Coordinates of C-alpha atoms in Angstrom, one line a residue:
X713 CA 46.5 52.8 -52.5
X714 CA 48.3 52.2 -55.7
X715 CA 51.3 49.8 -55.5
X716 CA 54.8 50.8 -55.4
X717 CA 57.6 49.1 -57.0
X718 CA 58.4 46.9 -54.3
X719 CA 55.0 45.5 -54.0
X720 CA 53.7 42.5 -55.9
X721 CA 50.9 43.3 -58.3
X722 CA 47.4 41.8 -56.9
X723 CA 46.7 38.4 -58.5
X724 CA 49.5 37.6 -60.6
X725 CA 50.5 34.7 -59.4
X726 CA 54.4 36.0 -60.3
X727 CA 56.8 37.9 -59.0
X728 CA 57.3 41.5 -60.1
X729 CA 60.9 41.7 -61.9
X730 CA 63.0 44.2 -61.4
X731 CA 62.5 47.1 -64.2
X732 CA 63.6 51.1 -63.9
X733 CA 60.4 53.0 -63.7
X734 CA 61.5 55.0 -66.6
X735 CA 61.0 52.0 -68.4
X736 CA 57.6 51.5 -67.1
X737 CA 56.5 55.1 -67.8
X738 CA 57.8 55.0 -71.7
X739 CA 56.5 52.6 -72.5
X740 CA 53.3 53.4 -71.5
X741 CA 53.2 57.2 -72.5
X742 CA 54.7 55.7 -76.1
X743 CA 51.1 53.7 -75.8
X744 CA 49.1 56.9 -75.1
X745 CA 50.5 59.0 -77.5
X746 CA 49.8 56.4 -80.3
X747 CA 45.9 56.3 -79.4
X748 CA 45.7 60.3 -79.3
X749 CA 48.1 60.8 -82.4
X750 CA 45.7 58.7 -84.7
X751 CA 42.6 61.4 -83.2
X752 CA 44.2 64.1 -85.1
X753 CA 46.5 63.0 -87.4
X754 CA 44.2 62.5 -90.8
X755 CA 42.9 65.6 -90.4
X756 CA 45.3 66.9 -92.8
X757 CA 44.7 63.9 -95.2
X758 CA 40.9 64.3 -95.3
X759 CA 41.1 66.3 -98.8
X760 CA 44.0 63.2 -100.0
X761 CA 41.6 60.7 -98.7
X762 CA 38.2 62.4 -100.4
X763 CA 40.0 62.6 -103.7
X764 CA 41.5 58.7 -104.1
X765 CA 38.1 57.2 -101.9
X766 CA 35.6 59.5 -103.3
X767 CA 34.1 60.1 -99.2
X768 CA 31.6 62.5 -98.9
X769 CA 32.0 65.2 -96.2
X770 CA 29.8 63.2 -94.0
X771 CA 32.0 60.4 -94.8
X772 CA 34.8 62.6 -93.8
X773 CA 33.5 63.3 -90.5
X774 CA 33.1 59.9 -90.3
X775 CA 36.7 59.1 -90.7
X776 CA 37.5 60.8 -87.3
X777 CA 34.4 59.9 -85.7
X778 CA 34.7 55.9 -86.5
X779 CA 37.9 56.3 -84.0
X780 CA 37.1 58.4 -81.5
X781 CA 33.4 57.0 -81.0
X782 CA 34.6 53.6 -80.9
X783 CA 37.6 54.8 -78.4
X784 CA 35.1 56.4 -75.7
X785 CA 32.4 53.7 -76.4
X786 CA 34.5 50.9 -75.6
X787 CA 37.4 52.1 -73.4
X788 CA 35.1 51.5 -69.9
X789 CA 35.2 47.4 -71.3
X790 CA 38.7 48.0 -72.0
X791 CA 39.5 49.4 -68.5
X792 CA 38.0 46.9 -66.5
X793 CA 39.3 43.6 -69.0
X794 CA 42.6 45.5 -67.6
X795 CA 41.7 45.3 -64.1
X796 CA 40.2 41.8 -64.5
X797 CA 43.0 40.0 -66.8
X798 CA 45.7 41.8 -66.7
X799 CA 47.0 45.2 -67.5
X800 CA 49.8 44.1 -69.5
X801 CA 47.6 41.4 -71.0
X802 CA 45.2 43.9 -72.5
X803 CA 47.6 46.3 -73.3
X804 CA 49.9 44.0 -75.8
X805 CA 45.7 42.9 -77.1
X806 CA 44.9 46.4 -77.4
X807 CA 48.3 47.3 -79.1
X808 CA 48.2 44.3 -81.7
X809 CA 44.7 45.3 -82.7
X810 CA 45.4 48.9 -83.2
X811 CA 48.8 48.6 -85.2
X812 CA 46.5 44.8 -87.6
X813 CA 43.8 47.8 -88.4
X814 CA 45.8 50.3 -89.0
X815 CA 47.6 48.0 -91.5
X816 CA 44.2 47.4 -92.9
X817 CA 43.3 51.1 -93.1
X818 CA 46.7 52.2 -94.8
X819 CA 45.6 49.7 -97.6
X820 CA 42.0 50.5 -97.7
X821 CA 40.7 50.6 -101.0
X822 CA 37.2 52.0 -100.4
X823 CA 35.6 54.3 -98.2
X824 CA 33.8 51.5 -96.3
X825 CA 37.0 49.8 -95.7
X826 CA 39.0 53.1 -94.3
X827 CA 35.9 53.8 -92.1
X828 CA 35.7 49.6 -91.3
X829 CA 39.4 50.3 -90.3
X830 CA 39.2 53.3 -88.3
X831 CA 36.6 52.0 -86.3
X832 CA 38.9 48.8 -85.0
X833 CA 41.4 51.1 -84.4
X834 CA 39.5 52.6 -82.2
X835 CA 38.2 49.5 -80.5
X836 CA 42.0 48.4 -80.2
X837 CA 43.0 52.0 -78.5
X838 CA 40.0 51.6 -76.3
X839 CA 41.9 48.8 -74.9
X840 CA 45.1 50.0 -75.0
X841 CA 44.4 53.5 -73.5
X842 CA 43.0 52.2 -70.1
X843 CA 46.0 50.3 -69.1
X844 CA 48.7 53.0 -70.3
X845 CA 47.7 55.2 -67.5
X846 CA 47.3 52.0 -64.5
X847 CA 50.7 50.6 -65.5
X848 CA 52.1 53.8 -65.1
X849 CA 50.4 54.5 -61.8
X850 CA 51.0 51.0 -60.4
X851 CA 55.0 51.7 -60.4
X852 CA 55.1 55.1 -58.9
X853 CA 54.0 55.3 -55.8
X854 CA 51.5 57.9 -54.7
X855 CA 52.8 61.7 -54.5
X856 CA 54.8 64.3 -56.3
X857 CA 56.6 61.4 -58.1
X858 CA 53.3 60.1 -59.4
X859 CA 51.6 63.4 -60.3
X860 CA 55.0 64.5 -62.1
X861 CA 54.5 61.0 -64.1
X862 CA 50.8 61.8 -64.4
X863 CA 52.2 65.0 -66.0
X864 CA 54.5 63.5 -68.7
X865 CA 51.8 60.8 -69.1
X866 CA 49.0 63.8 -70.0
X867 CA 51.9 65.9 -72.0
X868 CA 52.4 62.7 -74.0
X869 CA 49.0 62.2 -74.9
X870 CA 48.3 66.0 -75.7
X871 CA 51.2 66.0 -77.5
X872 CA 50.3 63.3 -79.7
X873 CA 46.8 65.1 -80.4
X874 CA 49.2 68.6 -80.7
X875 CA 51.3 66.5 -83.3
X876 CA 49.3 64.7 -85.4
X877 CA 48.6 67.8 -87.8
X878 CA 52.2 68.3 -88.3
X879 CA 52.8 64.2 -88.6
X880 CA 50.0 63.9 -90.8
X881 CA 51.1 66.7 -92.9
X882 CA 54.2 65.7 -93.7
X883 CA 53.3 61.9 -94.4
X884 CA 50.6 63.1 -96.6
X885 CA 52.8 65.7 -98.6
X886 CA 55.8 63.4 -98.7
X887 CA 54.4 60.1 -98.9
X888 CA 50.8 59.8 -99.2
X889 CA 47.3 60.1 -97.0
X890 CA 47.8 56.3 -96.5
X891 CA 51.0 56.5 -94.2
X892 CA 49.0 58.1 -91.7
X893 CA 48.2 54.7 -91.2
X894 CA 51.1 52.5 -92.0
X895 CA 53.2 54.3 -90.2
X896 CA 51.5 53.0 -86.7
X897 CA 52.7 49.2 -88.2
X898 CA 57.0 49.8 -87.1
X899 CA 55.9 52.1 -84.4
X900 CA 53.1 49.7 -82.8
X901 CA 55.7 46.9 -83.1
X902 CA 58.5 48.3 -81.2
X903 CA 56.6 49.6 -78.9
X904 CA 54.6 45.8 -78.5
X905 CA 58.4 44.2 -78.1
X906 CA 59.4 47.1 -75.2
X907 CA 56.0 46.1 -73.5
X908 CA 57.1 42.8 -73.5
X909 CA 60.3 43.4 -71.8
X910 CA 59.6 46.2 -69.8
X911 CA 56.2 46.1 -68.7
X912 CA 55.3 43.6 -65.3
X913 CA 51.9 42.2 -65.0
X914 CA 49.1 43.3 -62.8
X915 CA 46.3 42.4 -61.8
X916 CA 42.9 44.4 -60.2
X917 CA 41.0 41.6 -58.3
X918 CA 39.4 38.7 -58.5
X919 CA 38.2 37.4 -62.2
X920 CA 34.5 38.2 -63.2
X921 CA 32.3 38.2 -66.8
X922 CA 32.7 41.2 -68.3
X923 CA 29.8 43.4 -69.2
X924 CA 29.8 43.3 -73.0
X925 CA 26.1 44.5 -73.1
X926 CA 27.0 47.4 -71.1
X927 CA 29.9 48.2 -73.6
X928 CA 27.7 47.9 -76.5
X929 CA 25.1 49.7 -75.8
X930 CA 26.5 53.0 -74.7
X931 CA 28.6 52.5 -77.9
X932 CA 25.9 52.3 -79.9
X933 CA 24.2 55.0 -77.9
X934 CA 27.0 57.3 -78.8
X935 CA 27.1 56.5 -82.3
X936 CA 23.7 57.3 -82.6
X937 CA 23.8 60.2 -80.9
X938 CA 26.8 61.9 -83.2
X939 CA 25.1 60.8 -86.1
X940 CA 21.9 62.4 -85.0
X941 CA 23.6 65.8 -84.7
X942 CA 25.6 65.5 -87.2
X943 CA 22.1 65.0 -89.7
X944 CA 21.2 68.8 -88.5
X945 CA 23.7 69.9 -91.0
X946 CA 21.5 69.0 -93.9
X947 CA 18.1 68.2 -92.2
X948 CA 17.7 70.7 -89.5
X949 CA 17.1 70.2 -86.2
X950 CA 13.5 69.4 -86.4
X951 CA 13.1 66.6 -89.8
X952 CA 13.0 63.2 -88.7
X953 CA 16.0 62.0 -90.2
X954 CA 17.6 64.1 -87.7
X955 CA 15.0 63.4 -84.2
X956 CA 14.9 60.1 -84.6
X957 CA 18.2 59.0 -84.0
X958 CA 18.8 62.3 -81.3
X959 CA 15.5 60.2 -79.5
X960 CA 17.3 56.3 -80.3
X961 CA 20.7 57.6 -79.0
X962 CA 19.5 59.2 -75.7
X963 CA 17.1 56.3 -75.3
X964 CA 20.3 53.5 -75.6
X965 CA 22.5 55.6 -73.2
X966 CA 19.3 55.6 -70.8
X967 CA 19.2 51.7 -71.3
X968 CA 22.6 51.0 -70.6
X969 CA 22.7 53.3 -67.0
X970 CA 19.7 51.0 -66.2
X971 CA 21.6 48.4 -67.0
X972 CA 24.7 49.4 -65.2
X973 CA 22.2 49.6 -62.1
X974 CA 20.7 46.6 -62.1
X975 CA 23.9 43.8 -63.5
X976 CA 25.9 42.4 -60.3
X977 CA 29.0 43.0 -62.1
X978 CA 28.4 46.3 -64.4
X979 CA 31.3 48.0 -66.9
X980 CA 30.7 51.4 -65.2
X981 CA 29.8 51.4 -61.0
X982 CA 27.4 53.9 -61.0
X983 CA 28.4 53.9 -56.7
X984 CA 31.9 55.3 -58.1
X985 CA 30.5 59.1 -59.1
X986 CA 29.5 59.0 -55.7
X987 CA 32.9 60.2 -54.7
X988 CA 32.8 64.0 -56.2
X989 CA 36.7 64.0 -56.7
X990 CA 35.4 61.6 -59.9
X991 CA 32.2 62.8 -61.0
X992 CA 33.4 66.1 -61.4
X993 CA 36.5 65.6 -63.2
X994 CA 35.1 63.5 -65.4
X995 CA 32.5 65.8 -65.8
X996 CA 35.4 68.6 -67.0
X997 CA 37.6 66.7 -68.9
X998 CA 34.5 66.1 -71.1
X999 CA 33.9 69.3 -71.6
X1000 CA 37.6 70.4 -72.6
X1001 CA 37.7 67.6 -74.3
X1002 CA 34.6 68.8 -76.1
X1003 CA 36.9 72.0 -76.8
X1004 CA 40.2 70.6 -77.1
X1005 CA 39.6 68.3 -79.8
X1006 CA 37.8 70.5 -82.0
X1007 CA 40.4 72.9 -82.1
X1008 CA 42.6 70.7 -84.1
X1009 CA 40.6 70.3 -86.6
X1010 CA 39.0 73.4 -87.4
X1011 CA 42.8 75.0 -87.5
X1012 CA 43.6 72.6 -90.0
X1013 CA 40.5 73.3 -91.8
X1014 CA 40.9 76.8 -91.4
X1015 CA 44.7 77.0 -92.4
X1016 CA 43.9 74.6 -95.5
X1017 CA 40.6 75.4 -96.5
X1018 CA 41.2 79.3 -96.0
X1019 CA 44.1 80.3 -95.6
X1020 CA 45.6 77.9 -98.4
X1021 CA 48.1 76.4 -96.4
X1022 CA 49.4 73.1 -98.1
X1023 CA 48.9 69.9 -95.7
X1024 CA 52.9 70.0 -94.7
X1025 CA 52.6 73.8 -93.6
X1026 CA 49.3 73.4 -92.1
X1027 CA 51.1 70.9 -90.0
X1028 CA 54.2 73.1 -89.5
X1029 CA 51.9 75.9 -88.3
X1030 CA 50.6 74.5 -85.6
X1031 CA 53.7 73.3 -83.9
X1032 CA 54.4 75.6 -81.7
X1033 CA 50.6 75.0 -80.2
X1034 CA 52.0 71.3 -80.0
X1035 CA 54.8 72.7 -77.8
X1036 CA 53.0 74.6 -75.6
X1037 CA 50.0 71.9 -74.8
X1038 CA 53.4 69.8 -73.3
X1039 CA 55.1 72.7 -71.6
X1040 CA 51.7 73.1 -69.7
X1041 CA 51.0 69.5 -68.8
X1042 CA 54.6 69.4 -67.2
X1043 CA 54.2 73.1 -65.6
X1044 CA 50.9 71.8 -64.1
X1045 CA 52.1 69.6 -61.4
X1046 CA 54.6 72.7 -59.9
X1047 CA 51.6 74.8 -59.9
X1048 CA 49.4 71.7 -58.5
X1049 CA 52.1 71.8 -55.1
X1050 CA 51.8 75.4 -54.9
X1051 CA 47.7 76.9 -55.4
X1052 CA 46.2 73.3 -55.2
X1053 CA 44.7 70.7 -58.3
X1054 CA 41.2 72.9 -58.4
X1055 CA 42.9 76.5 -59.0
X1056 CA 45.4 74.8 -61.7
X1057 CA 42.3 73.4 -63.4
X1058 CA 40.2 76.8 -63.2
X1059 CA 43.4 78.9 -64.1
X1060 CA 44.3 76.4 -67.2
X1061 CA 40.6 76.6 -68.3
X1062 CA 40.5 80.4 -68.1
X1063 CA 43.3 80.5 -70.3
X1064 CA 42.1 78.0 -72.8
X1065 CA 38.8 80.0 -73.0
X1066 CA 40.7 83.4 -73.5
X1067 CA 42.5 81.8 -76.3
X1068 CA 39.1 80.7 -78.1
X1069 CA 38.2 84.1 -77.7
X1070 CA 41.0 85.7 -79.5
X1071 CA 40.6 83.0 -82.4
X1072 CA 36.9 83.9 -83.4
X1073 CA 38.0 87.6 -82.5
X1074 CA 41.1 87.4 -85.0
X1075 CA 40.1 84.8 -87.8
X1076 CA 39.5 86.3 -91.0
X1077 CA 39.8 85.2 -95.0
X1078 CA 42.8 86.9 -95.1
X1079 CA 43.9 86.1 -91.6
X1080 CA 47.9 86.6 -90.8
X1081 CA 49.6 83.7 -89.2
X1082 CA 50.6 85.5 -85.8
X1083 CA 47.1 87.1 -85.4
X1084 CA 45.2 84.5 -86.8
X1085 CA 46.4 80.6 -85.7
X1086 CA 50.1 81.5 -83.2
X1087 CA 48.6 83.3 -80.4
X1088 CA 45.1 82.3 -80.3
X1089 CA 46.7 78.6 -80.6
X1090 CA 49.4 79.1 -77.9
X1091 CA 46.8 80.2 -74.9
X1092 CA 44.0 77.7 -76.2
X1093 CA 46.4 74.8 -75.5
X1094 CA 48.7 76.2 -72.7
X1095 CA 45.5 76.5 -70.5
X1096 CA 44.6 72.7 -71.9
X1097 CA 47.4 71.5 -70.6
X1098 CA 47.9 72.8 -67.2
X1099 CA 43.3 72.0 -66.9
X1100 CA 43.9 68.2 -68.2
X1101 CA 47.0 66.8 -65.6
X1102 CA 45.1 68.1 -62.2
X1103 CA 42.0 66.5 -63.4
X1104 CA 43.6 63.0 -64.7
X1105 CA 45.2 63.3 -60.5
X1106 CA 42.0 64.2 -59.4
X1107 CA 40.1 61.3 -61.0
X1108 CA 42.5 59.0 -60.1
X1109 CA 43.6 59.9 -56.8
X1110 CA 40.3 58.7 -55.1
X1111 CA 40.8 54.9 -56.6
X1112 CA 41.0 51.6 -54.8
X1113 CA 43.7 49.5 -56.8
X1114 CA 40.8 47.4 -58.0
X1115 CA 39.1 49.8 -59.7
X1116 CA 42.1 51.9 -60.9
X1117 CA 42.0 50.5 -64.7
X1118 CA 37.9 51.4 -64.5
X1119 CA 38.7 54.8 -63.4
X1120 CA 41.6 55.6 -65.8
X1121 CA 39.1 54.2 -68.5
X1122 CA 36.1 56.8 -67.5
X1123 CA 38.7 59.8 -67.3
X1124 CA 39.7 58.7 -71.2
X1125 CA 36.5 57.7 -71.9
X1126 CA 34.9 61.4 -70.7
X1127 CA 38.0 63.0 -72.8
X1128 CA 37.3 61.2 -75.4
X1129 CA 33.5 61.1 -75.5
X1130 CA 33.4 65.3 -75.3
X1131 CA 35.5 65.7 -78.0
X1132 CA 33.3 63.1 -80.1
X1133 CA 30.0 64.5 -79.4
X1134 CA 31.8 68.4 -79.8
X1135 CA 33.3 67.2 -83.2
X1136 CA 29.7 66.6 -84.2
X1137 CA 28.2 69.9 -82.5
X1138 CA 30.6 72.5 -83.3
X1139 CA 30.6 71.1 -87.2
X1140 CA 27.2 71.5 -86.9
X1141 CA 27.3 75.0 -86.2
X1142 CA 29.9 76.2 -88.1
X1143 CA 28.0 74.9 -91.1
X1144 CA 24.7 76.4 -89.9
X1145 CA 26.6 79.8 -89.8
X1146 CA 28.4 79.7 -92.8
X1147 CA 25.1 79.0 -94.9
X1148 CA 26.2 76.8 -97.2
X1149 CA 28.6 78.4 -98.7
X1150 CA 32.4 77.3 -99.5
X1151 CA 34.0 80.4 -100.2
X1152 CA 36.7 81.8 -97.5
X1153 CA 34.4 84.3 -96.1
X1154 CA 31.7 81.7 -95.6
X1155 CA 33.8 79.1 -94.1
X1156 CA 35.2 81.6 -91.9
X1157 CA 32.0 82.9 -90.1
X1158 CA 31.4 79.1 -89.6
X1159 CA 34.7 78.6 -88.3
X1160 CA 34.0 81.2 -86.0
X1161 CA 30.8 80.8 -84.3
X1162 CA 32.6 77.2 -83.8
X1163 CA 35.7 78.8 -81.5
X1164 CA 33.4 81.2 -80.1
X1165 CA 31.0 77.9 -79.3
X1166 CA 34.1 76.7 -77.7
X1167 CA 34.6 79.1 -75.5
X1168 CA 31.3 79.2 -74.1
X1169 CA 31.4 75.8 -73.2
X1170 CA 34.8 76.2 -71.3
X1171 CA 33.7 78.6 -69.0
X1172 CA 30.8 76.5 -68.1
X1173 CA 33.4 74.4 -67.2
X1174 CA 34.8 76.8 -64.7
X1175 CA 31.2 76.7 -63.5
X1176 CA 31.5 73.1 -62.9
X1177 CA 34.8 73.1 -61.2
X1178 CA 33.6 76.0 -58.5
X1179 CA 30.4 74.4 -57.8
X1180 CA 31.4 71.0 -57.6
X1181 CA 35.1 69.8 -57.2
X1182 CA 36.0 69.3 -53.6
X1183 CA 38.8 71.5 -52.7
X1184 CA 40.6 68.6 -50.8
X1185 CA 41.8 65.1 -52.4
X1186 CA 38.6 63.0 -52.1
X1187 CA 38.5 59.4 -49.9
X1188 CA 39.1 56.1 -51.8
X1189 CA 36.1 54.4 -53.8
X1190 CA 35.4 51.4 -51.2
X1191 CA 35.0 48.1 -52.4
X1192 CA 31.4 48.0 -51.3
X1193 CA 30.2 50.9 -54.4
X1194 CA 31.3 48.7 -57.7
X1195 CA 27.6 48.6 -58.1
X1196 CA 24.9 51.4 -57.3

């Protein structure tokens, strides 16, 4: 059982100081929105950032994907350094790194460097992000106070992915693409002094190596994996350019479960998906994240590219979407007392994929701003924000204190991941139905087969949650399954 805030951490060797769990939870949601705000928030700076670097639009992509690749590849080493030494340790690590290269980034002055930059951003969020949601659960103690908290910790973190169109927008109109960067450097500071202050430290278990092998490998497998799909956009599915590294990803990820099976002190338990509560919610919040993520950035790219929306008002527009992704993540644990975490996650899901639905229904080259990006954006992220808070409880719930940073890790890691891999996919598509063309009415088919994609995959997810999810609040992971 997680600790409350009258028990000593495990391991620290201090005493836990007195500190208001508001403090606690602030801080750590103001750490989780920073990690999501930086997955969305240069979408609206691409075009800035292609003109001053010259970036290709593979180099583009790769902007977004150097962060959110190294984010899901690395946040399972992040998660367990957290349970190993320290959650508050890795977390002020995690934090410096991010806010150093995104300093570096900001002042990037070629492509390589931006995409240099982006990429230790992500490896600093993947540290971060792990311990935002353990320090958060460490000081509320297990119940409605802790799945409210989980709730304003998921509405935080939507509502920096919600936000960062509208943030980047208006840094990039006002200012310029590089203080989509910079302006991480204050932010990350203050938010590095509160943790300093406010947060206590904690400890999992006993100290252990950490399974750097483990972390690389399904890193690179990743990598190679979204690079792979993404080479289908110019090679097709069946050149070699585009095989081989499908074959070389597949084949690291199959290396590094091996690996996980076989080390005495692995980054990922393979015992832990075991416990269904785990596998399956990590299972779904992959796929919406698959959905989720994407969403932000072919609105943007629909609103700018399209619809000739200026980066501010592409930004602007999809604020109210940015409202309503928070107003379900706090609805969600009401609903959660009332019809149970499973029917919230189905019913938020539904909704999500009804909204995807009305988007490739509604988009056109002439598109209005009600028909066309309001109401199809409102349902897509009211249902992802009541699907994404019961599955962060769900995932959680099941954890033995010692694993907890681990298993907040894999639920980021699976968000994460999904939205990496469907970044690459859905582009994929859409540029496989707009033929090649760059005119509004060819970018809008592609665009559309993309939300339509979407909304496929979300009801598989519905699939998954009937099939699989226990109804009930699985048992703990025991001790005895950190290793298969």
């Amino acid at each position: 059982m997680a600790q409350t805030p009258t028990q000593a951490p495990i391991s620290t060797g201090t005493s836990r100081r007195s500190i208001p769990t508001w403090a606690v939870v602030l801080t750590a949601c103001a750490g989780q929105f920073l990690v999501v705000l930086d997955v969305s928030v240069v979408n609206t700076a691409l075009p800035s950032m292609r003109s001053d670097l010259g970036l290709s639009a593979l180099g583009l992509q790769w902007v977004v994907n150097a962060y959110s690749i190294a984010f899901a590849g690395f946040m399972l080493l992040g998660g367990r350094a957290g349970d190993l030494f320290g959650r508050k340790r890795m977390f002020l690590v995690g934090l410096a790194l991010f806010t150093a290269a995104s300093l570096a980034g900001g002042l990037a002055q070629e492509s390589w460097q931006l995409l240099a930059a982006r990429a230790v951003q992500g490896l600093g969020a993947a540290v971060l992000a792990p311990s935002t949601l353990t320090l958060l659960t460490s000081a509320v103690p297990e119940g409605p106070a802790r799945i409210r908290a989980i709730g304003t910790w998921t509405a935080v973190g939507a509502g920096g992915g919600a936000a960062g169109g509208l943030v980047g927008g208006l840094l990039t109109d006002l200012l310029s693409w590089r203080w989509v960067l910079l302006i991480n450097v204050p932010v990350g500071v203050l938010v590095l002094v509160a943790a300093v202050f406010w947060l206590s430290e904690s400890r999992g278990g006993e100290r252990r190596r950490l399974d750097l092998p483990g972390a690389v490998l399904v890193t690179a497998g990743l990598a190679t994996l979204a690079y792979g799909i993404v080479q289908t956009e110019a090679e097709g599915w069946t050149a070699p350019a585009t095989l081989v590294p499908l074959a070389a990803g597949l084949l690291l990820i199959a290396v590094f479960l091996l690996v996980e099976a076989r080390t005495k002190t692995p980054l990922m338990p393979l015992g832990l998906f075991r416990v269904r509560s785990v596998a399956a919610a990590n299972a779904v919040m992959m796929v919406c994240g698959a959905a989720s993520f994407a969403m932000w950035f072919f609105m943007t790219v629909y609103a700018q590219n399209v619809l000739g929306y200026s980066a501010i008002e592409a930004g602007l527009a999809l604020v109210p979407s940015s409202l309503t992704v928070m107003l379900g993540s706090k609805l969600a644990p009401r609903l959660m007392r009332v019809i149970g975490a499973k029917n919230v996650t189905i019913l938020g899901i539904l909704i999500a994929a009804s909204g995807y639905g009305l988007q490739q229904a509604t988009i056109a080259p002439d598109g209005g701003y009600l028909s066309s990006i309001l109401f199809p954006g409102i349902l897509m992220m009211l249902g992802a924000g009541l699907a994404m808070t019961p599955l962060a409880s769900l995932a959680t719930s099941g954890a033995a204190p010692s694993e907890a940073g681990l298993v907040s890790g894999l639920i980021n890691t699976s968000r994460t991941m999904g939205g990496a891999l469907g970044l690459s996919i859905l582009s994929t598509i859409a540029a496989a139905h707009s033929g090649g063309g760059s005119d509004p009415a060819a970018l809008t088919d592609g665009y559309a087969a993309a939300f339509r994609t979407s909304g496929l995959i979300l009801l598989g997810g519905v699939v998954l949650v009937l099939l699989w999810m226990p109804s009930e609040r699985a048992p703990k992971v025991p001790a005895a399954r950190k290793s298969a």
